[in-house]
XYZ file of C-alpha atoms in Angstrom:
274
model
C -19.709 -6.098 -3.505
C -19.614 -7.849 -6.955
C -21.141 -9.470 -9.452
C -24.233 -7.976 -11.821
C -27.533 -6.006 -11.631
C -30.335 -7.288 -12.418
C -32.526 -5.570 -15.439
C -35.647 -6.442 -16.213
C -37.124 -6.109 -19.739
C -41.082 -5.614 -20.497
C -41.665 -9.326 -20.664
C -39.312 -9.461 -17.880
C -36.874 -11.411 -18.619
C -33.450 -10.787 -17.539
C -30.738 -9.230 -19.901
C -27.713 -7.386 -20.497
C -26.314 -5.426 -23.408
C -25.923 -7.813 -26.781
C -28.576 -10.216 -25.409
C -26.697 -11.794 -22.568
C -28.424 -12.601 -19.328
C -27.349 -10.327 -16.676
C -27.247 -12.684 -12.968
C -28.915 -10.991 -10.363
C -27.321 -8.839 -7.588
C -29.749 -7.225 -4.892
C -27.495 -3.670 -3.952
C -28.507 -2.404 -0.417
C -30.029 1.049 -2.139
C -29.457 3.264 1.098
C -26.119 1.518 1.663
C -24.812 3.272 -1.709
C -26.734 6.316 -0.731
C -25.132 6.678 2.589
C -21.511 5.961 0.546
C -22.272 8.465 -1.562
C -23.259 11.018 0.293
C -20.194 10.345 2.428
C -17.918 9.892 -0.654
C -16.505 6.812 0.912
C -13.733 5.952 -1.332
C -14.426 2.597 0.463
C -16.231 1.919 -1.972
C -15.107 3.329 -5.004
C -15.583 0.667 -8.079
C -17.871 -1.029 -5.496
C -20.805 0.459 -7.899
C -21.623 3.190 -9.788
C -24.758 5.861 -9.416
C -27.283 6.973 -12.608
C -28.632 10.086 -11.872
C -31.872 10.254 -13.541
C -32.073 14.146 -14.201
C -29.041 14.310 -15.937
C -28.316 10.718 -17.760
C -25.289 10.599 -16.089
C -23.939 7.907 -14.406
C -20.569 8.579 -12.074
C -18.678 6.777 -9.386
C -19.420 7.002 -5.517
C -16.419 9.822 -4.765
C -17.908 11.671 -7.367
C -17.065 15.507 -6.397
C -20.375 16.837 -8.196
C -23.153 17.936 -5.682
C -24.573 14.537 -4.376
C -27.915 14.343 -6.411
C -31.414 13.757 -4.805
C -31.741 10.399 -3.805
C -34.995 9.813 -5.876
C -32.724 10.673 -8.715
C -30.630 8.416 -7.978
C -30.104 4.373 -9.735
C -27.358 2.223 -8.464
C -25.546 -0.441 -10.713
C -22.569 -3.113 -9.403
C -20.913 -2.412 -12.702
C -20.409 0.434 -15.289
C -21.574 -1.424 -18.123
C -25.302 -2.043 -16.765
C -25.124 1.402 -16.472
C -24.525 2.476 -19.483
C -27.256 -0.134 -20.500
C -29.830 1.688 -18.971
C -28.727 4.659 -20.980
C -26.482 6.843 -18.712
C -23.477 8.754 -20.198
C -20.106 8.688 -18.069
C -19.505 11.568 -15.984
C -16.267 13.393 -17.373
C -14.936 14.678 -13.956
C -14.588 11.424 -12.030
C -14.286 8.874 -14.926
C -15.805 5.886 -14.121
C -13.389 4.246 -16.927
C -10.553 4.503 -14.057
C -12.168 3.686 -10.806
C -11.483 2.922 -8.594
C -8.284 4.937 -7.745
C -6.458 6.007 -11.271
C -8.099 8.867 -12.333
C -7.004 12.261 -12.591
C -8.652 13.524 -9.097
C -7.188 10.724 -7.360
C -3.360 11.718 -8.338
C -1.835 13.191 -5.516
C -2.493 9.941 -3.495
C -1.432 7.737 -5.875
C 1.669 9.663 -6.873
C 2.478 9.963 -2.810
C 2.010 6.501 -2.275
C 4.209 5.689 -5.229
C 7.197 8.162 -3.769
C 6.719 7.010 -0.190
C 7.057 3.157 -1.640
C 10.670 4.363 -3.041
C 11.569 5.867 0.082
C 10.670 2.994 1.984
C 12.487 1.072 -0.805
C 15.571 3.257 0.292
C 15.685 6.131 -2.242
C 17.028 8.593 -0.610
C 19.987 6.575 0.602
C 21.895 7.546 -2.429
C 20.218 10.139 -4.526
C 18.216 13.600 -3.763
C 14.621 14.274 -2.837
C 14.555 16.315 -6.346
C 16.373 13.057 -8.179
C 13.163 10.939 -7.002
C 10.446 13.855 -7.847
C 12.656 13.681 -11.487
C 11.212 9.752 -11.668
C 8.118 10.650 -10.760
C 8.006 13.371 -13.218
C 6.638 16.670 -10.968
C 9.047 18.833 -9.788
C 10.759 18.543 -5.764
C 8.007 21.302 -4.506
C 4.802 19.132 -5.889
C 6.229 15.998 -5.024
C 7.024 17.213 -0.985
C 3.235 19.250 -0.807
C 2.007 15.801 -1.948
C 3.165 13.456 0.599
C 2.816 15.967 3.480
C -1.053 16.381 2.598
C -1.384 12.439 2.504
C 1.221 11.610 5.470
C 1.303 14.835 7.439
C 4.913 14.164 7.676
C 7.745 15.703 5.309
C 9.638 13.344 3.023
C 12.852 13.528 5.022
C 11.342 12.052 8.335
C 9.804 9.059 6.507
C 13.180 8.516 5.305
C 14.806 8.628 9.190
C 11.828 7.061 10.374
C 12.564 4.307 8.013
C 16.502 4.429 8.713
C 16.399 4.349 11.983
C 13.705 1.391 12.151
C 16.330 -0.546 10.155
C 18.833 0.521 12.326
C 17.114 -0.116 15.699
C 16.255 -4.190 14.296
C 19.851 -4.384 13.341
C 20.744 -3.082 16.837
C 18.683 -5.450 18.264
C 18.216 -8.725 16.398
C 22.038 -8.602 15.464
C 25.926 -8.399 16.500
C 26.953 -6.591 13.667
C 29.298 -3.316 14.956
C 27.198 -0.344 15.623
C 29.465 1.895 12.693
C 28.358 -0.954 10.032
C 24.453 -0.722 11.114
C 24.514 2.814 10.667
C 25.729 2.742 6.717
C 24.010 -0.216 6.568
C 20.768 1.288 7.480
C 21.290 4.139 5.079
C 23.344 6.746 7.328
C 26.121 8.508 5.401
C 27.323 10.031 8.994
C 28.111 7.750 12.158
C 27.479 11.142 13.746
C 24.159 11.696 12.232
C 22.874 8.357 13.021
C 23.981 8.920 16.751
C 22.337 12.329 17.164
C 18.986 11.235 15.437
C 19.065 7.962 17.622
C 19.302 9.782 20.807
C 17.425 12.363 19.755
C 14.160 9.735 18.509
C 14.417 7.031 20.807
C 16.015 8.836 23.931
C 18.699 6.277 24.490
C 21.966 5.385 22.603
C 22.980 2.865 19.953
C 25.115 1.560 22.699
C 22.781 1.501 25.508
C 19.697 -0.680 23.293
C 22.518 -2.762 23.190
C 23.656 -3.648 26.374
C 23.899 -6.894 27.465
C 24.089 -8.477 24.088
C 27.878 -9.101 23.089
C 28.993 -8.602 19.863
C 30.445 -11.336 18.605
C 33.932 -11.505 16.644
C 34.394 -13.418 13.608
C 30.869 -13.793 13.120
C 29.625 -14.187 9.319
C 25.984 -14.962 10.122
C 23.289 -12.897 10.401
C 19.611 -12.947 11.734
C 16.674 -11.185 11.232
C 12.913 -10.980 12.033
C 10.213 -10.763 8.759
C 7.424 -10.208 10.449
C 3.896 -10.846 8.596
C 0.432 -11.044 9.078
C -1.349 -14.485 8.986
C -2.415 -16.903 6.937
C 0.879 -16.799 4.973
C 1.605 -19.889 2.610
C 4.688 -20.688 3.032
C 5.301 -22.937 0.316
C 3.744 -21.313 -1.986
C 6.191 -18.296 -1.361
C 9.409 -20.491 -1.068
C 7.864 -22.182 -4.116
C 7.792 -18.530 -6.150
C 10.988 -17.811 -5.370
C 12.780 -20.784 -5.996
C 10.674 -20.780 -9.279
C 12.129 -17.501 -10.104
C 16.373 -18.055 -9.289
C 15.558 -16.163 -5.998
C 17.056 -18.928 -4.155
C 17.459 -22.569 -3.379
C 15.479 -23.977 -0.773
C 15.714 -27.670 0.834
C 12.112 -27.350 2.195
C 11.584 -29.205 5.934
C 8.736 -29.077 8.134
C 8.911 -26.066 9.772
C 11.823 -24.651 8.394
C 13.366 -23.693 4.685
C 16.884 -23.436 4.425
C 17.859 -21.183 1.545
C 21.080 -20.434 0.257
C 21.209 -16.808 -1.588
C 23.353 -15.701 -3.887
C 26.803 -14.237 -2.841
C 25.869 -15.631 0.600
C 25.759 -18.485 3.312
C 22.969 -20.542 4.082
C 20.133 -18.938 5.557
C 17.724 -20.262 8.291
C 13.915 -19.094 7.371
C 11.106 -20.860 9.770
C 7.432 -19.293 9.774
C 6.638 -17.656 12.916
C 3.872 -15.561 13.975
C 3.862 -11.718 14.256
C 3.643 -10.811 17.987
C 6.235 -13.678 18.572
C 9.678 -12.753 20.658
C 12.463 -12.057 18.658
């Protein structure tokens, strides 16, 4: 949902604050009822709501008691809101919508530390080191990301290790000591116990029946994405950027990284065998 609401003036024509015409948007009234009586952060920024017994005007998560729907004006933007004459509410700020205000900052500062564990964080400093960056203390930071992720910080961090390890295992010959530190494992013992102890099998056993290979300087992985990707445009923004070189071919790009060999990337759908 974007665009403008229409306003009409006494002599009906069509305007918006400083004399501009305002183009017409028709919003689905008990849509943005239903929304906001569910709080659907769905559509957060979406629209806003003027509630007509108060002159305030506030955003569809709103955690104020969900008005009357007689009192209740819709708007695809703040602005025609505030044309009409209603105030901003102060608790959920339209000014930030949708998703940077205040009430909204345990999500957003989860997301953020999940996106450095994920990034591989924890590989080399302390859980307390990363709530330092995100300035909260360790205890905040850990209540935060099990109330979004129902999981504690520590086993998105093995998830993520062994992941890495297990497409590594699979997709590559490289010795089974080197995917372990590789994937992030200061303890070739650790990794073995949480492998066994996850996946109910060994390094070793995922394994079998693919030789590893001696002397070997290449290797191979999988990016999977989700279609439509453009390739070109990507190879195009890295190149663009010293990323890499790239001899573009039909259904291949063959890049050569820094501090590397050349490198084999060809498009392939996800779903597709390894």
């Amino acid at each position: 949902m974007s665009g403008t609401v229409r306003h009409m003036s006494e002599n009906g024509e069509t305007a918006a604050p400083g004399g501009h015409r305002l183009l017409p948007m028709d919003l689905d009234s008990d849509l943005c009822y239903r929304s906001l009586n569910a709080r659907d952060s769905r559509f957060d920024g979406q629209f806003f709501v003027g509630v007509t017994s108060t002159g305030i005007y506030c955003r569809p998560i709103c955690p104020t008691r969900v008005p009357r729907r007689d009192n209740c004006l819709f708007f695809a933007n703040a602005a025609s809101a505030e044309h009409e004459g209603f105030r901003p509410c102060l608790r959920c700020r339209p000014e930030l919508a949708p998703g940077n205000a205040p009430m909204d900052a345990v999500g957003r500062v989860a997301a953020a530390a999940v996106a450095r564990i994920e990034a591989g964080a924890l590989n080399d400093a302390g859980f307390d080191d990363l709530a330092a960056e995100m300035g909260i203390s360790g205890r905040q930071l850990r209540r935060s990301i099990e109330r979004e992720y129902g999981v504690a910080p520590v086993e998105l961090a093995q998830t993520r290790r062994l992941l890495l390890a297990k497409q590594l295992l699979t997709e590559t010959q490289i010795r089974i000591t080197d995917v372990a530190f590789a994937s992030g494992f200061s303890s070739l013992r650790r990794f073995n116990h949480l492998f066994r102890t996850r996946y109910r099998l060994s390094p070793t056993a995922l394994r079998r029946g693919k030789p590893v290979g001696a002397g070997s300087d290449s290797v191979s992985l999988r990016l999977a994405y989700r279609p439509p990707l453009d390739w070109q445009a990507l190879t195009g923004f890295l190149v663009g950027r010293g990323a890499c070189r790239a001899w573009p071919a039909p259904t291949a790009g063959r890049h050569r990284w820094p501090h590397s060999g050349p490198q084999v990337v060809r498009p392939a759908r996800t779903g597709s065998s390894a």
